[in-house]
Amino acid sequence: MNSSSTQYLNSKRMDVYEPMHQFSMWGDFKGNIYQDASATMIIEVDAKLDNQSEDTSHTTIGPSNQCDQEASKPGDKVLRRLAQNREAARKSRLRKKQLEVSRLKLLHLEQELEQTRAQCALMSGGVNVCHLGFPGGANSVTPAGIAAFKMEYERWVEEQNKKTNALKTALHSPLPDMELHILVDDTMNHYANLFTIKANAAKVDVCYLISGVWKTSTERLFLWIGGFRPSELLKVLVPQLDLLDQQSHDLSNLIQACQQAEDSLSQGMEKLQQTLAEAVAFAHALGGGCYEMTNAMDKLEELVRLVIQADYVRKEALQQTIRYLTTRQAAQGLISLGEYFQRLRDLSSAWAMRLCEPA
Amino acid sequence: MEKIQSLTSENGVVIFTKSTCCLCYAVTILFQELRVNPVVYEIDQDPEGREMEKALPKQGCNSPPVPAVFIGGKLVGSTNEVMSLHLSGSLIPLLKPYQSLS
C-alpha cells in the first residue's frame, strides 16, 4: 500500500493515467480483475442486446473486438435497434390481426352453440307439450308450449341485438369480407330460427301467435298475419343502402313482388275469416247447448297453414334481398334492420313510461 | 293419372285446389293479379277427387297436395314454390305466354 501512495504523490505524469494505473498498482490480482471485469461486462451487455433482437443481427462479436467497436461505431448500434423495433412492431400488428380473426371465429361458434341449445330446449318443450295422451287436455297443454315460446322469443331478441352489434363492430373494422360474410350468414340463420320458433308456436296455439300479444305494443301496430310485412321492411331498409342502379331496380321489383304476395295471402285470410264466421254461425246444434265444432276447428287448422306461409314469405323476402347485395351492403342492411326493430321496441317502452307519469 | 294429364296438357295454367283451402285461394288471387286466368280445378268437388289427391304427390306435389300448380303442362309446385319463384322474379317469365293483354 505504501508503494502505491508513494507513487501517487511523486509522479505528475502518472496523474493522467491515474485511474487505470491505480488499479494496476493495487496488486495484479485485483487490478486485473477490475480491468477484465469491466471489459467482460461490456461484452455481456451487448450480447444480451444481440439476443433480444429476433431475426436481425447475426454478427458475433469477440471480446477482443468489443471495446474497439463500441468506441468507434455507436451509430450502427442505434440503427440496428431501430430496425429491431420496427420489426417487433410489425409482428405485433400481425399477431393482433390474427387474434381478431380468431376472436370472431370463437364468437361465431359460441353463437351457433347457443342457437342449437335454444332450439333443443324449445323442441324438448314442444315434445312434452304435444305428447299425445297427456292427461291434462288442451288447457294444460297450451300454456306450457306458449310459455316456452315466450322464453325462446325473449332469448331470440337478446341474441338478435348481440348479432347486430357484432355486425356493426365487424363492418367498421378492417376485416376481410370473408369474416363479414360469416356474420351475415349467422344473422340470416338467426332469422330462420325465429320462423322455426314461430311455426312451433303456431301449431300449439295459432290464435295466440296471430294476436301478436307476444310483441311490443308498437310492433303490433304493424302486425300482418302474425308478423311484419316484408314489403314495409324493405321500404325501411332499401333507402339506407348505397345501391347501384341495377340493384335499385331489382329491389324495387322485389318490393312489388312482396306486395303482390302479401295481397294474395291477405285475401286468403279474409276468405278464411269469412268461412270461419259461417262455420260458427251455422254450426249444427247437437242439443244440450252444444254445437258442432268440427268445421270451425278445421278453419283454425287452416289458419296455422296461413301463418306458416306468411313466415315463409318473410324468410324468402329477406333471403332474396341479401342475394342482390354485396357482403358489406348485406351487413349494413341487417344492421339497419336490427336497429329499426330495437328502436321500435324502445319506443314501446318510452310510450308505456309516458302513460305512467303523473299528469 | 289421366285426368290430371289431360287437364294439364290442354291448359296453360292449371291449379288443383280444394274449396276449403285458403292457400289455394291465395295462389289463384296471385295469378289473377299477374293477369293470368288459371284453370282452377276443385278436386273436392270432383267424384274422382280422392284419386286425384293421391295422384298429385306421385307427380311431385307432396305436402300439401293442394294447391298444385301446373304451367305449360309441368308441375311448378305448391304455395312455397310459387312464392319463391315470384319473389325471385322467375314466376312472371313462366307466365308470360299465358298473360292476357289488359
mmCIF file of C-alpha atoms in Angstrom, chain A residues 82-354:
data_model
loop_
_atom_site.group_PDB
_atom_site.id
_atom_site.type_symbol
_atom_site.label_atom_id
_atom_site.label_comp_id
_atom_site.label_asym_id
_atom_site.label_seq_id
_atom_site.Cartn_x
_atom_site.Cartn_y
_atom_site.Cartn_z
ATOM 1 C CA LEU A 82 -34.423 0.932 -34.627
ATOM 2 C CA ALA A 83 -34.741 -1.806 -37.213
ATOM 3 C CA GLN A 84 -35.416 -4.316 -34.456
ATOM 4 C CA ASN A 85 -38.120 -2.102 -33.007
ATOM 5 C CA ARG A 86 -39.800 -1.739 -36.390
ATOM 6 C CA GLU A 87 -39.709 -5.483 -36.878
ATOM 7 C CA ALA A 88 -41.175 -6.113 -33.435
ATOM 8 C CA ALA A 89 -43.961 -3.607 -34.091
ATOM 9 C CA ARG A 90 -44.780 -5.251 -37.419
ATOM 10 C CA LYS A 91 -45.022 -8.654 -35.783
ATOM 11 C CA SER A 92 -47.158 -7.251 -33.015
ATOM 12 C CA ARG A 93 -49.611 -5.796 -35.530
ATOM 13 C CA LEU A 94 -49.802 -9.132 -37.363
ATOM 14 C CA ARG A 95 -50.452 -11.019 -34.126
ATOM 15 C CA LYS A 96 -53.167 -8.530 -33.204
ATOM 16 C CA LYS A 97 -54.883 -9.085 -36.547
ATOM 17 C CA GLN A 98 -54.710 -12.864 -36.166
ATOM 18 C CA LEU A 99 -56.159 -12.572 -32.688
ATOM 19 C CA GLU A 100 -59.069 -10.557 -34.010
ATOM 20 C CA VAL A 101 -59.879 -13.190 -36.634
ATOM 21 C CA SER A 102 -59.703 -15.968 -34.050
ATOM 22 C CA ARG A 103 -61.877 -13.999 -31.686
ATOM 23 C CA LEU A 104 -64.524 -13.628 -34.394
ATOM 24 C CA LYS A 105 -64.418 -17.329 -35.167
ATOM 25 C CA LEU A 106 -64.876 -18.098 -31.494
ATOM 26 C CA LEU A 107 -67.790 -15.698 -31.289
ATOM 27 C CA HIS A 108 -69.398 -17.346 -34.292
ATOM 28 C CA LEU A 109 -69.020 -20.809 -32.772
ATOM 29 C CA GLU A 110 -70.407 -19.639 -29.445
ATOM 30 C CA GLN A 111 -73.421 -18.179 -31.160
ATOM 31 C CA GLU A 112 -74.038 -21.379 -33.110
ATOM 32 C CA LEU A 113 -73.836 -23.357 -29.901
ATOM 33 C CA GLU A 114 -76.287 -21.012 -28.226
ATOM 34 C CA GLN A 115 -78.754 -21.334 -31.077
ATOM 35 C CA THR A 116 -78.525 -25.104 -31.068
ATOM 36 C CA ARG A 117 -79.121 -25.133 -27.324
ATOM 37 C CA ALA A 118 -82.136 -22.835 -27.735
ATOM 38 C CA GLN A 119 -83.617 -24.995 -30.449
ATOM 39 C CA CYS A 120 -83.125 -28.152 -28.391
ATOM 40 C CA ALA A 121 -84.778 -26.522 -25.394
ATOM 41 C CA LEU A 122 -87.748 -25.469 -27.487
ATOM 42 C CA MET A 123 -88.063 -28.810 -29.187
ATOM 43 C CA SER A 124 -87.954 -30.708 -25.927
ATOM 44 C CA GLY A 125 -90.526 -28.253 -24.556
ATOM 45 C CA GLY A 126 -92.598 -28.882 -27.669
ATOM 46 C CA VAL A 127 -92.346 -32.637 -27.367
ATOM 47 C CA ASN A 128 -93.571 -32.521 -23.785
ATOM 48 C CA VAL A 129 -96.403 -30.242 -24.748
ATOM 49 C CA CYS A 130 -97.527 -32.133 -27.821
ATOM 50 C CA HIS A 131 -97.228 -35.587 -26.314
ATOM 51 C CA LEU A 132 -100.392 -37.425 -27.198
ATOM 52 C CA GLY A 133 -102.340 -38.871 -24.321
ATOM 53 C CA PHE A 134 -101.296 -36.131 -21.978
ATOM 54 C CA PRO A 135 -104.000 -36.291 -19.341
ATOM 55 C CA GLY A 136 -104.478 -32.583 -18.788
ATOM 56 C CA GLY A 137 -106.138 -31.844 -22.139
ATOM 57 C CA ALA A 138 -105.949 -28.684 -24.234
ATOM 58 C CA ASN A 139 -105.901 -26.181 -21.390
ATOM 59 C CA SER A 140 -102.918 -27.543 -19.555
ATOM 60 C CA VAL A 141 -101.025 -28.276 -22.776
ATOM 61 C CA THR A 142 -101.256 -24.817 -24.312
ATOM 62 C CA PRO A 143 -99.780 -22.682 -21.501
ATOM 63 C CA ALA A 144 -96.622 -24.789 -21.287
ATOM 64 C CA GLY A 145 -95.991 -24.553 -25.036
ATOM 65 C CA ILE A 146 -96.708 -20.845 -25.098
ATOM 66 C CA ALA A 147 -94.560 -20.242 -22.004
ATOM 67 C CA ALA A 148 -91.726 -21.988 -23.814
ATOM 68 C CA PHE A 149 -92.318 -19.806 -26.871
ATOM 69 C CA LYS A 150 -92.248 -16.576 -24.810
ATOM 70 C CA MET A 151 -88.952 -17.620 -23.280
ATOM 71 C CA GLU A 152 -87.448 -18.593 -26.580
ATOM 72 C CA TYR A 153 -88.602 -15.390 -28.243
ATOM 73 C CA GLU A 154 -87.106 -13.256 -25.456
ATOM 74 C CA ARG A 155 -83.822 -15.068 -25.846
ATOM 75 C CA TRP A 156 -84.059 -14.667 -29.609
ATOM 76 C CA VAL A 157 -84.414 -10.885 -29.240
ATOM 77 C CA GLU A 158 -81.383 -10.723 -26.915
ATOM 78 C CA GLU A 159 -79.332 -12.698 -29.414
ATOM 79 C CA GLN A 160 -80.584 -10.506 -32.224
ATOM 80 C CA ASN A 161 -79.233 -7.403 -30.508
ATOM 81 C CA LYS A 162 -75.882 -9.085 -29.895
ATOM 82 C CA LYS A 163 -75.625 -10.087 -33.524
ATOM 83 C CA THR A 164 -76.499 -6.596 -34.709
ATOM 84 C CA ASN A 165 -73.695 -5.233 -32.536
ATOM 85 C CA ALA A 166 -71.271 -7.864 -33.779
ATOM 86 C CA LEU A 167 -72.068 -6.852 -37.348
ATOM 87 C CA LYS A 168 -71.551 -3.186 -36.506
ATOM 88 C CA THR A 169 -68.155 -3.890 -34.965
ATOM 89 C CA ALA A 170 -67.114 -6.048 -37.880
ATOM 90 C CA LEU A 171 -68.273 -3.585 -40.520
ATOM 91 C CA HIS A 172 -66.197 -0.782 -39.041
ATOM 92 C CA SER A 173 -63.069 -2.846 -38.520
ATOM 93 C CA PRO A 174 -60.554 -3.686 -41.267
ATOM 94 C CA LEU A 175 -61.738 -7.271 -41.538
ATOM 95 C CA PRO A 176 -61.762 -9.200 -44.793
ATOM 96 C CA ASP A 177 -65.159 -9.738 -46.410
ATOM 97 C CA MET A 178 -64.925 -13.453 -45.663
ATOM 98 C CA GLU A 179 -65.287 -12.836 -41.932
ATOM 99 C CA LEU A 180 -68.124 -10.368 -42.505
ATOM 100 C CA HIS A 181 -69.839 -12.946 -44.693
ATOM 101 C CA ILE A 182 -69.793 -15.434 -41.810
ATOM 102 C CA LEU A 183 -71.548 -12.915 -39.574
ATOM 103 C CA VAL A 184 -74.113 -12.102 -42.269
ATOM 104 C CA ASP A 185 -74.893 -15.810 -42.719
ATOM 105 C CA ASP A 186 -75.103 -16.211 -38.967
ATOM 106 C CA THR A 187 -77.628 -13.365 -38.687
ATOM 107 C CA MET A 188 -79.711 -14.784 -41.545
ATOM 108 C CA ASN A 189 -79.763 -18.169 -39.810
ATOM 109 C CA HIS A 190 -80.939 -16.423 -36.687
ATOM 110 C CA TYR A 191 -83.919 -15.024 -38.585
ATOM 111 C CA ALA A 192 -84.640 -18.526 -39.898
ATOM 112 C CA ASN A 193 -84.606 -19.724 -36.271
ATOM 113 C CA LEU A 194 -87.289 -17.164 -35.436
ATOM 114 C CA PHE A 195 -89.594 -18.615 -38.071
ATOM 115 C CA THR A 196 -88.993 -22.134 -36.735
ATOM 116 C CA ILE A 197 -89.850 -20.990 -33.207
ATOM 117 C CA LYS A 198 -92.990 -19.278 -34.529
ATOM 118 C CA ALA A 199 -94.064 -22.328 -36.540
ATOM 119 C CA ASN A 200 -93.889 -24.461 -33.402
ATOM 120 C CA ALA A 201 -95.931 -21.875 -31.505
ATOM 121 C CA ALA A 202 -98.491 -21.734 -34.344
ATOM 122 C CA LYS A 203 -99.041 -25.473 -34.016
ATOM 123 C CA VAL A 204 -99.579 -25.101 -30.267
ATOM 124 C CA ASP A 205 -101.883 -22.057 -30.350
ATOM 125 C CA VAL A 206 -102.265 -20.149 -33.587
ATOM 126 C CA CYS A 207 -104.777 -17.714 -32.090
ATOM 127 C CA TYR A 208 -102.195 -16.646 -29.543
ATOM 128 C CA LEU A 209 -99.481 -16.247 -32.143
ATOM 129 C CA ILE A 210 -101.574 -14.313 -34.624
ATOM 130 C CA SER A 211 -102.788 -11.908 -31.937
ATOM 131 C CA GLY A 212 -99.237 -10.614 -31.593
ATOM 132 C CA VAL A 213 -99.513 -10.169 -27.801
ATOM 133 C CA TRP A 214 -96.002 -11.547 -27.543
ATOM 134 C CA LYS A 215 -94.683 -8.494 -29.397
ATOM 135 C CA THR A 216 -94.300 -4.972 -28.010
ATOM 136 C CA SER A 217 -97.212 -2.564 -28.471
ATOM 137 C CA THR A 218 -95.541 -0.521 -31.219
ATOM 138 C CA GLU A 219 -94.582 -3.630 -33.182
ATOM 139 C CA ARG A 220 -98.205 -4.681 -33.021
ATOM 140 C CA LEU A 221 -99.191 -1.561 -34.965
ATOM 141 C CA PHE A 222 -97.548 -3.134 -37.984
ATOM 142 C CA LEU A 223 -98.877 -6.648 -37.458
ATOM 143 C CA TRP A 224 -99.731 -8.602 -40.562
ATOM 144 C CA ILE A 225 -100.668 -12.285 -40.204
ATOM 145 C CA GLY A 226 -98.619 -12.743 -37.048
ATOM 146 C CA GLY A 227 -95.534 -10.747 -38.033
ATOM 147 C CA PHE A 228 -94.015 -7.958 -40.067
ATOM 148 C CA ARG A 229 -94.897 -7.103 -43.656
ATOM 149 C CA PRO A 230 -91.866 -7.902 -45.858
ATOM 150 C CA SER A 231 -92.577 -5.043 -48.286
ATOM 151 C CA GLU A 232 -92.702 -2.492 -45.457
ATOM 152 C CA LEU A 233 -89.465 -3.804 -44.055
ATOM 153 C CA LEU A 234 -87.779 -3.467 -47.421
ATOM 154 C CA LYS A 235 -89.075 0.080 -47.739
ATOM 155 C CA VAL A 236 -87.338 0.863 -44.428
ATOM 156 C CA LEU A 237 -84.147 -0.934 -45.414
ATOM 157 C CA VAL A 238 -83.519 -0.026 -49.043
ATOM 158 C CA PRO A 239 -83.188 3.784 -48.661
ATOM 159 C CA GLN A 240 -80.439 3.225 -46.076
ATOM 160 C CA LEU A 241 -78.216 1.432 -48.574
ATOM 161 C CA ASP A 242 -75.852 2.760 -51.232
ATOM 162 C CA LEU A 243 -77.064 0.914 -54.290
ATOM 163 C CA LEU A 244 -76.088 0.561 -57.916
ATOM 164 C CA ASP A 245 -78.803 1.226 -60.474
ATOM 165 C CA GLN A 246 -79.296 -2.462 -61.205
ATOM 166 C CA GLN A 247 -79.656 -3.209 -57.505
ATOM 167 C CA SER A 248 -82.224 -0.430 -57.043
ATOM 168 C CA HIS A 249 -84.161 -1.822 -59.977
ATOM 169 C CA ASP A 250 -84.056 -5.404 -58.658
ATOM 170 C CA LEU A 251 -85.038 -4.398 -55.134
ATOM 171 C CA SER A 252 -87.865 -2.249 -56.421
ATOM 172 C CA ASN A 253 -89.183 -5.286 -58.301
ATOM 173 C CA LEU A 254 -88.787 -7.361 -55.151
ATOM 174 C CA ILE A 255 -90.838 -4.873 -53.139
ATOM 175 C CA GLN A 256 -93.586 -5.058 -55.741
ATOM 176 C CA ALA A 257 -93.492 -8.879 -55.740
ATOM 177 C CA CYS A 258 -93.729 -8.852 -51.930
ATOM 178 C CA GLN A 259 -96.739 -6.577 -52.082
ATOM 179 C CA GLN A 260 -98.456 -8.891 -54.544
ATOM 180 C CA ALA A 261 -97.670 -11.953 -52.418
ATOM 181 C CA GLU A 262 -98.882 -10.165 -49.271
ATOM 182 C CA ASP A 263 -102.038 -9.117 -51.037
ATOM 183 C CA SER A 264 -102.842 -12.679 -52.096
ATOM 184 C CA LEU A 265 -102.267 -14.003 -48.569
ATOM 185 C CA SER A 266 -104.358 -11.169 -47.102
ATOM 186 C CA GLN A 267 -107.222 -12.146 -49.358
ATOM 187 C CA GLY A 268 -106.714 -15.759 -48.314
ATOM 188 C CA MET A 269 -107.006 -14.563 -44.718
ATOM 189 C CA GLU A 270 -110.227 -12.693 -45.448
ATOM 190 C CA LYS A 271 -111.683 -15.775 -47.120
ATOM 191 C CA LEU A 272 -110.714 -17.836 -44.089
ATOM 192 C CA GLN A 273 -112.322 -15.394 -41.659
ATOM 193 C CA GLN A 274 -115.488 -15.477 -43.737
ATOM 194 C CA THR A 275 -115.692 -19.268 -43.751
ATOM 195 C CA LEU A 276 -114.847 -19.430 -40.034
ATOM 196 C CA ALA A 277 -117.632 -16.974 -39.257
ATOM 197 C CA GLU A 278 -120.017 -19.073 -41.324
ATOM 198 C CA ALA A 279 -118.894 -22.279 -39.586
ATOM 199 C CA VAL A 280 -119.513 -20.707 -36.174
ATOM 200 C CA ALA A 281 -122.795 -19.040 -37.159
ATOM 201 C CA PHE A 282 -124.296 -22.068 -38.869
ATOM 202 C CA ALA A 283 -122.916 -24.783 -36.626
ATOM 203 C CA HIS A 284 -125.384 -27.589 -36.128
ATOM 204 C CA ALA A 285 -126.901 -27.725 -32.715
ATOM 205 C CA LEU A 286 -126.191 -31.016 -31.051
ATOM 206 C CA GLY A 287 -128.589 -30.482 -28.200
ATOM 207 C CA GLY A 288 -127.801 -29.637 -24.627
ATOM 208 C CA GLY A 289 -126.303 -26.278 -25.667
ATOM 209 C CA CYS A 290 -123.551 -27.988 -27.678
ATOM 210 C CA TYR A 291 -122.658 -27.207 -31.244
ATOM 211 C CA GLU A 292 -120.810 -28.991 -33.990
ATOM 212 C CA MET A 293 -117.345 -27.530 -33.838
ATOM 213 C CA THR A 294 -115.572 -29.678 -36.411
ATOM 214 C CA ASN A 295 -115.845 -27.206 -39.288
ATOM 215 C CA ALA A 296 -114.747 -24.293 -37.133
ATOM 216 C CA MET A 297 -111.829 -26.328 -35.795
ATOM 217 C CA ASP A 298 -110.820 -27.189 -39.366
ATOM 218 C CA LYS A 299 -110.749 -23.489 -40.186
ATOM 219 C CA LEU A 300 -108.379 -22.833 -37.300
ATOM 220 C CA GLU A 301 -106.125 -25.567 -38.677
ATOM 221 C CA GLU A 302 -106.160 -23.704 -41.984
ATOM 222 C CA LEU A 303 -105.062 -20.614 -40.092
ATOM 223 C CA VAL A 304 -101.954 -22.460 -38.924
ATOM 224 C CA ARG A 305 -101.024 -23.101 -42.563
ATOM 225 C CA LEU A 306 -101.623 -19.476 -43.456
ATOM 226 C CA VAL A 307 -99.436 -18.101 -40.669
ATOM 227 C CA ILE A 308 -96.633 -20.500 -41.534
ATOM 228 C CA GLN A 309 -96.980 -19.467 -45.181
ATOM 229 C CA ALA A 310 -96.698 -15.783 -44.241
ATOM 230 C CA ASP A 311 -93.485 -16.566 -42.325
ATOM 231 C CA TYR A 312 -92.170 -18.404 -45.371
ATOM 232 C CA VAL A 313 -92.714 -15.286 -47.472
ATOM 233 C CA ARG A 314 -90.895 -13.196 -44.824
ATOM 234 C CA LYS A 315 -87.927 -15.558 -44.885
ATOM 235 C CA GLU A 316 -87.797 -15.679 -48.687
ATOM 236 C CA ALA A 317 -88.047 -11.906 -48.955
ATOM 237 C CA LEU A 318 -85.055 -11.476 -46.623
ATOM 238 C CA GLN A 319 -83.017 -14.100 -48.440
ATOM 239 C CA GLN A 320 -83.785 -12.657 -51.837
ATOM 240 C CA THR A 321 -82.792 -9.184 -50.626
ATOM 241 C CA ILE A 322 -79.421 -10.456 -49.423
ATOM 242 C CA ARG A 323 -78.845 -12.145 -52.775
ATOM 243 C CA TYR A 324 -78.961 -8.785 -54.534
ATOM 244 C CA LEU A 325 -76.419 -7.198 -52.167
ATOM 245 C CA THR A 326 -72.663 -7.330 -51.672
ATOM 246 C CA THR A 327 -71.409 -8.640 -48.332
ATOM 247 C CA ARG A 328 -70.859 -5.147 -46.993
ATOM 248 C CA GLN A 329 -74.273 -3.963 -48.170
ATOM 249 C CA ALA A 330 -75.891 -7.039 -46.647
ATOM 250 C CA ALA A 331 -74.149 -6.337 -43.340
ATOM 251 C CA GLN A 332 -75.312 -2.725 -43.435
ATOM 252 C CA GLY A 333 -78.842 -3.841 -44.310
ATOM 253 C CA LEU A 334 -79.030 -6.310 -41.445
ATOM 254 C CA ILE A 335 -77.652 -3.705 -39.060
ATOM 255 C CA SER A 336 -80.338 -1.231 -40.182
ATOM 256 C CA LEU A 337 -82.993 -3.890 -39.735
ATOM 257 C CA GLY A 338 -81.802 -4.899 -36.274
ATOM 258 C CA GLU A 339 -81.569 -1.289 -35.163
ATOM 259 C CA TYR A 340 -85.008 -0.500 -36.572
ATOM 260 C CA PHE A 341 -86.659 -3.264 -34.549
ATOM 261 C CA GLN A 342 -84.740 -2.303 -31.429
ATOM 262 C CA ARG A 343 -85.826 1.326 -31.761
ATOM 263 C CA LEU A 344 -89.411 0.232 -32.265
ATOM 264 C CA ARG A 345 -89.241 -1.769 -29.048
ATOM 265 C CA ASP A 346 -87.592 1.131 -27.219
ATOM 266 C CA LEU A 347 -90.392 3.379 -28.449
ATOM 267 C CA SER A 348 -92.871 0.988 -26.911
ATOM 268 C CA SER A 349 -91.094 1.227 -23.539
ATOM 269 C CA ALA A 350 -90.904 5.015 -23.767
ATOM 270 C CA TRP A 351 -94.582 5.188 -24.581
ATOM 271 C CA ALA A 352 -95.511 2.943 -21.667
ATOM 272 C CA MET A 353 -93.446 5.078 -19.289
ATOM 273 C CA ARG A 354 -95.106 8.214 -20.601
#
